[in-house]
Structures are given as C-alpha cells and as structure tokens.
Amino acid sequence: MVGVVRAHVRLMTRLVAVSPLLLGSTQAMALEEDADPPPKVVEPDLVRGLETSRPIEGEDVALLLPRAILSIPGAFVGLLFTPLREGLRYVEKHHVIERVENVLYFKDEELGKDGPGTAAILPVFTLSTFLGAQIGVQAFYRNFGGNGEEAKIKATWGVDREQVYTLSIAADRVGGTPLWLESTTSFEDHPSLRFYGLGGDGAVEELVRNADPRKNSNQSFYAEQRFRQLVTIGATLGEPGIQARIGARGRFKSYEFDAPRGLAKGDRALESVYDTSRIVGYDDEPVVAEAEAVATLAVHDETHQSGHAFYGEVFGGGALPFRQYEYAQFGAQVTGYIDLFRGNRLLVLRAVYQAVAGPEDEIPFVELPSLGGPHRLRGYPLYRFRDEKIFVATVEYQYPIHEFLAGTLFVDAGEVSQNFQAMFEDPHFHVGGGGGLILRKHDKVYLSAEVAGGEGVQVIFTTDPLRAFSDRDDLL
Amino acid sequence: MKLRRIAPLLTASLAAVIGCSHARFRDQPVVWSVDDTRAIPEPEERDYLIKQYFADLFVMRRLERALTLPDQERAWNVNALEEVPDSAWFQNRLGRKPFSNEEIARGPDTKGPPKAPFTVKAGKVGGGALGFVMTDANDRSFLVKFDRKENPEMQTGSNVVVNRMFHAFGFQVPADYVIDLPRDQLVIGKKAMAKNDLGEKVPYTQAMLDEVLAGGPAPKAGLYRATASEYLSGVPKGGFSAEGVRHDDVNDVVPHQHRRELRGLRVLAAWTNHTDMKEDNTLDMYIEDGGKKYLRHYLVDFGEALGGHGAEKLRKEDGYEHFFDWEHQPKALFTFGLHDRHWEGLKPTGFIALGWFGSDVDWDPKTWREAYPWFPFMEMDRTDAFWAAKIIVKFTREHIQAIVAQAQFSEPGANQYLVDVMEKRKLAIGRTYLEALSPLDDFEVNGDKLCATDVGVRHGIVRYGVLERLDDDGEVAESVEILNRYANDARACVKIPTGAGYAVVKLRSRRGDTVKPPLEVHLKTGPDARVLGLIRDP
C-alpha cells in the first residue's frame, strides 16, 4: 500500500513539475541569466538543481498495477506483524525475560546464569520421537562445585498422558578430578508403548489372536510402568579433543505391564493379538539388577580445522543373580567422521552391534535390543524389531548451511536375529533413509530434526541420532 | 490551439512524466551545503530494541518490503554534480580537499587522549564488549572498552583505524583513542552507577570493575589496553533508522535509504569490513550550535570492523554472508554442500589482532555483505558506489600507513600487512566501482574547452585511458589520450560550443577496446561558461 501511495504521490509531483510544459509556457525552459549564491535548501529537488523534478521512471508506471495488487497481502502482513512487533517491543522494553528469569533462577547477580551455584525452577518443554511433546517442570542446582556438576529433579507429562519423574546428579569431573559420577532415579508411566512381536520379520500378517510373537509381526500396544535406579562410577580422561571415559555401572529396574490406556480407534492391545505367555516377562512384572563396564572414546579436532573425528563405545555386563532372570549383554559402536571437503562436508560411517545372551526364557522382552526410532534404524518406528542380536550400519553425509545449521542425508540398514550366525548367513536387512537439519553451535548440538522413510515416514527429533546407545537407559 | 501545435508539447510533457525527458539544470551555483541544521524542538529518544530489530531485519520488514516491489531509485540528496553536500550527516573532507598524513591520522581528535587519573562513573550499557564510562583529569567523559581475551589488540586497533577512515571519508564520528590504563590510576567514583538486567540503576562495585578488567587480555607492565571513545556533546537521542525519516526532526527530509552517503557507505564498509552495521552503531545527538539546537547524526563503534566481528562471533563467513542470508544459505541447503562458498577456503592471517581479515587474495567488493542487512546498502546503485569509490581511492598509501599506526599493533609485521591489505582492497574497489562507469570528474570549463580528470588513471587504478566526446548520434566526435597519472594529473580537455546558451556534452572513457557508459555534462556556454550539472549514469 505504501508503495502504491508513494508512486501516486511521485506521479502527481511530476505532473505539477511539468505543468508549465503542458501549458505551453517557455518560461521554464529559459536559461536564467543571473547566477545567485547557492540557495539555502534541504529539499532534494532543489539541492539537485534541476529545472524540473526528476522524472517518473517507466518502471514505476509498469509496477503500478502489481503494486496495487500486492498492497492487499502487504496490508494483511502488516496487520499480522503489528502485534508481533508490539509484543517483542514490550518484552524487551519491560525486561520481561530477565524478570521471569529472576523469579525462576537463584543466581549470582554479577556472574549470571553460568556462575557457580546457580539454581532454578524452570518450566520444561521437550520434543522427542520417543516421548513426543512433553511439558513439565524441573529444578536444578548447577555447577555447585565449579566443575560442571548438576543435581536435577524433573517431572514431565506428555500429550499421550506419559509421565516421567527423574532425580539425578551428575558430574564428569568431580571437584576437578577425573572422577565421573552419575546417579539417576526415575519412575515412568507409559500408557501405550508399541510391540511388534519378536524377530526380524518385517511382514505384517493378518490380524490374529493369541499369535506367536516370533511368527507374527503386528502392531499392538501395552502400558508400562517402570522404576529405575542407575549408578555410574568411573573416570573421565584426557582433554577436549581426545577424551575417554571408563566406568562401571549398576542398574536396578522394576517393570509392570498392563493393558494400554487411551488407544486410538483401530489400534489393538498386545493381549488381544499375542499369546503373552510366549513373551518372556510380560506376565511376571520383572525386576532385574544389572552390572556392566562401559568405555567410550571421542576424538576430534578441537581447532575445528578438520572434520575428521571418531567415536567409539563398548559395554559389557549382565543381570546379577537376582530373582528369575539371568543374561549377559554387550554392545559396541564405532563411528568415523571423514572430512570430505573444507572440514565441514563429512561422511559418517557407523556400525553398531548389540546383543543379549542367555537362555531364551530368562531374558525379559524389554531387555532385548531393538531397532527403529531415532538412534537405531531411522525410518522405522521405535521398537519395530526386537531380538537378541541387532546390527545397524549407517552412511550419513553432513554438510553446512549456516553457522548454526547443517544438513544431513543418510541411509541406515539394520537387522535383528536370534543368533549371530543367522544374522549374516541369511541377512534380511531393513533399510531406511532420509535427510534433515542439525541445529548446532561450534561445539554443541542442540537439536536434530530429520525425516526418514522406511516403513512409512518418520519424523525424528533428537540431540544426536548417531549415538546408538544414548537412549539405552531410557528404552531398556 | 490547434492539435498540430499541441501534439509535440504534449508528447514532450508525457515523455517528461515517464522519464524520457532531457533534464536541464538551473543556472545556479552548486549546492555544497544543505540547510538541515535549523532549530528543532528536542526530539524523543529512539529505542534500540534488539529483538524487534532483528525480527524486522531478517523477516518481517523484509517481507513487507518485498510486497511493495521496491525499485531502484537514485539517491535523493545529491547536488548538481552528483556529490553529497555538507549536512548534519556528512561533511566533505578527503573527497574535496587534500589531507596531510598527520591530519588524517588525527581524525576527529581535537583535544588528545584522556589524561590520568581516571574515575569510573558508570557501567557500560549495550554492545558485546566489556567496558565502563570514565572521566579523566580534565573531567572529559569517555566510553572505555577492552579487547577480547582471545584476540588482544584486535577491537581496540580496528576501532581506531576505521574511526579515522570513516572520519576522513566524511562521516561524523566520535574521537576515539587507543589508551593504556594503569590500574592504580583508576578509581570508582562515589556516585558511580551501573544498570542491572532489569535496567535498574545499581551502585557500581569493585567486583564489577574487577570482572571487566579480568574479562580482557592480561595487562602488559600493569597497563590495560583499551579504546577510549570521547563522549559526544549534546543529548543522545538513539540511533537513526535505516529506512524512512525521523518524524520529530523537520530537517530530516530524505528517507535514509535514499541518502547517498548511507548507500555509498556500503563500499566504505566493504573496504574496512565493517560488517556490524546496525542501528545500534549509529547515534543522533541533539546538539547546540550557534544558538540553534538540532540533530547531528553519527556513526559509532568500529571495534568489530576488519577482523573483529568475525573473530568475536566465530563467523568465518563474516563479510560474505548475512547472518540469515536468503540467497546463499538456501542455495547451500538445496545443493547439498556442492555449492562451494568462497570464504570456506580462507585461512587465518596469522596475526591475532587481525583474525581472518585480508586473507582473501581474490576479494571482490561486490560479494561483500554486512552481517545484519542494512537497508540503504540494498538500495545502492552504481552511481552511489562510484561516488564512494572516488573518495576511497583518494586515501594514499601514506594516509593508510599513518592511520594504521594509530592502532599500535605490537605484533611485528601486522601494521605492514594491514596497509598492504587496505591498498589491495582499495584497488579492487576502484576497479569494480570506478571503472564500472566513465571515471571522469572535476569538470571545469576552460575557455572553449571542457576539462576533466580521469580518476581511474589519476589514482592508479588503470595505467592510461582515452577521453571521448560523443556527438548527438553517439559517435566519437573527439578523442584525447590520457597517457598516465603523472602527465597533467590525468586531465584532458575537449571542445565545447562557444555560443551563449545551454549545452549538453556527452563524454565517456575508453580503456583499450572497452568503452565505459557515457555521462552528460550540462554547461552554460558563452562568455561566462561553466558547468551547471552532471548526469553520471543517464
């Protein structure tokens, strides 16, 4: 609208300016003989010193109609942006964010939120493929020893009525020493988790009742409540650039399973599809205690001159002789980041193997590793394939878009099997692929948002999709 | 009046309306100073609200502008010679008169650096750099800012160098100095105040001062290197907008995006890599001058020019892409990294105080981008760029050396390197923007001749040129060789009509087989012949 008005005004100005010509006057064309001192002016046309105003450009005439048409969406956009502008003005002018922070944070006035001993009670909004959208509240006490320590209590509730309550304390380097300590206690209530049977058969057969989970791969749902206590003690070695962690971890877990709550129309409960007596642990509400050793190694160029990097992780352990379950579990991941160009076009190659071993009837189904979801086999829903052994390989290409944004293209291929030999003798790989965006800073990934195709289309939100075991303690 | 008599007049009039007319200049002296210092009532202080500012800059205002289908308008505030007259915004300095090395290095400094002892009066508000406000022994007030720990001398050095360059170019800038602060000469004033996160005033404490001093590089021999920017006289009224006019200032009649000095500033900013161009780095001061009170418009804070902004924000693309760049970044997204951005292959200079600045040996000023889009830069056309380039090429190597010496870089070779880089970039600007048009200037009627300087040859952008006068059919009527910059100051003359009247002389430059676009010089001919006006890019 402004453009159209401006063009009209300009047109009228030009018409007035050339009016002597229209009237046939020659006075305006005449050369003034007497030069005066420079006029004291500020108006642009007088400063320029032309006898006539600057002419209307042909472009202005040609654009008159398009400008008139676009003035309508222009007015709409202006109307839409007005409250946004005013809102932003209000927030900044009245220090709204700082005032809210002052209420929520207990911090050193001068050192701010990053100072030692900062505590806060904050609202939480999270988005993840596993838990969906969640809101909640958390209270934390951060950096109380001056070495990145954090104690946190958190409660979140999901749109599908999931509930997660967590109490944790973590420190990579307690008191500045190499001591690595973590303790997490949590209770979770999931009203409807997916179960697709056991094994790698991707074909979904017709719906049946009392099906054998090893022979039928139908989507079904069950409710799960779990209590978990996790303690890790170890050492963080090295410096940023090359860092290793070794440690021992103890885990106590207690499960209860039930019929799903709040099922959508057409969805079926696990009990209505499968013979639950063939699903180890489902009817028993298992309680397990585990111990394992874990080691990780991360290597990258701290100067960011090169994109070459490596990440490796191994763990091994098993269930302690406690109640009726007994099994061993182990896994390994190797990920190589190969700098293809300029330090920021990266080819990422990843291989992941995870296994649980023991008598089949002593391994609760929830302890079986699974494929699907954001970290292991993108393009397939979480828990899509479960069995005693899983293998995933990834080829991913990462490229820069913005200083805080990178793009990805990837292919994941994975397989599950009851034993190691079968996995490679008669492979049935499931393949998923897609692309996405990574929101990051130079030294930190904030969010990865990806779209993957495999079995349907999956939208994935996570902080690091390539860490295969990063959600192991959440999922198992 | 019969139709036959009216028709030619009507046609001429309509042609004038749609832009096909031949412009004519009044017979009046060229306006070299505009009357924009009339007394005005005290205006409101404009807020700089960064969230709204950036939302507008990158999204909201950009979209609104796009929907108005803005076209390329010529700058509004030029005189008959397409020069920018002196005003509350701009003062012709190096563009119109020679500067000695001492003058150019002194810049806006009239009183010299601050003198100890120093008293902290207030905390610093806004901006990323650590600092405070202090007074010196003579009760002069200064804003003091420190370098970042990672890049000692970078921001203090950049600031003073670019401050002097902007001043010589013609902008209003504060008097900035590189100083060494002795800790024992620095005390906190009894009434010193700071502002907390909520904008509330709180007492300035020793802990605040300690944090500021600890936040920068370690002192050398007990001296903290800093920038001291002298407080401007008058009452601050906030930064000026990148678009439109200030409605409470009747002197402000030219929309800022159509001010040639703000459009041509893009070339100066490219030369000095002043990518941090935003409203926050401009300042309107309500001053009293000769009994009148009016607004004078300043550019401030050049600490993030040269390599400063890129180093502070870790932006290797600084100077090549906007923070959100709607051209390059979508291209990167959809070409999956195959689009090789020129800046990605650059290496740091090796000088901590200069960061990445100057490492691009193939630097092209046309590809330069400010970090945060500045609307006048989007409006810059080739006549604006020509005008700015014409001033920039007047900075001699000796001028640049004198200015760079102000930075007091301690790294051996840093001064020499920066001078070399500025020279190279200056030549690139000359080749790109001066040579885009016929680089003729300083027109003067001498008897029956019109003389002009080939500024491309004069300032060593090219070795020789040819001045051509064109006849009404656009054919070459006269041709004069300009052999080199030392012969007659690269000036040449062509014949003009001798009878009394009004004449339009079309001139152009030739470089070998390459001819430049012609320009028009409008003359009053006859006994008191003189140049009335210029249309550089008809």
Coordinates of C-alpha atoms in Angstrom, one line a residue, chain A residues 171-174 176-181 233-247 294-300 311:
Chain A
A171 CA 29.5 -34.8 37.3
D172 CA 32.1 -35.5 34.6
R173 CA 34.9 -34.4 36.8
V174 CA 34.0 -34.3 40.5
G176 CA 38.1 -31.1 39.2
T177 CA 39.4 -34.7 39.5
P178 CA 38.9 -37.4 36.8
L179 CA 36.2 -39.0 38.9
W180 CA 33.0 -39.5 36.8
L181 CA 29.8 -40.0 38.8
I233 CA 31.2 -44.5 38.7
G234 CA 34.3 -44.1 36.6
A235 CA 36.9 -41.8 35.2
T236 CA 37.0 -39.1 32.6
L237 CA 40.4 -39.0 31.0
G238 CA 42.0 -36.7 28.5
E239 CA 41.0 -33.2 27.4
P240 CA 38.6 -31.9 24.9
G241 CA 39.8 -33.1 21.6
I242 CA 40.6 -36.6 22.8
Q243 CA 38.5 -37.8 25.7
A244 CA 38.0 -41.2 27.1
R245 CA 35.7 -42.5 29.8
I246 CA 35.8 -45.8 31.6
G247 CA 33.4 -46.8 34.3
V294 CA 31.5 -49.2 29.9
A295 CA 34.1 -47.3 27.9
T296 CA 33.9 -44.5 25.4
L297 CA 36.5 -42.7 23.3
A298 CA 35.8 -39.5 21.4
V299 CA 38.4 -37.8 19.2
H300 CA 38.0 -34.7 17.2
Y311 CA 33.6 -42.0 18.4

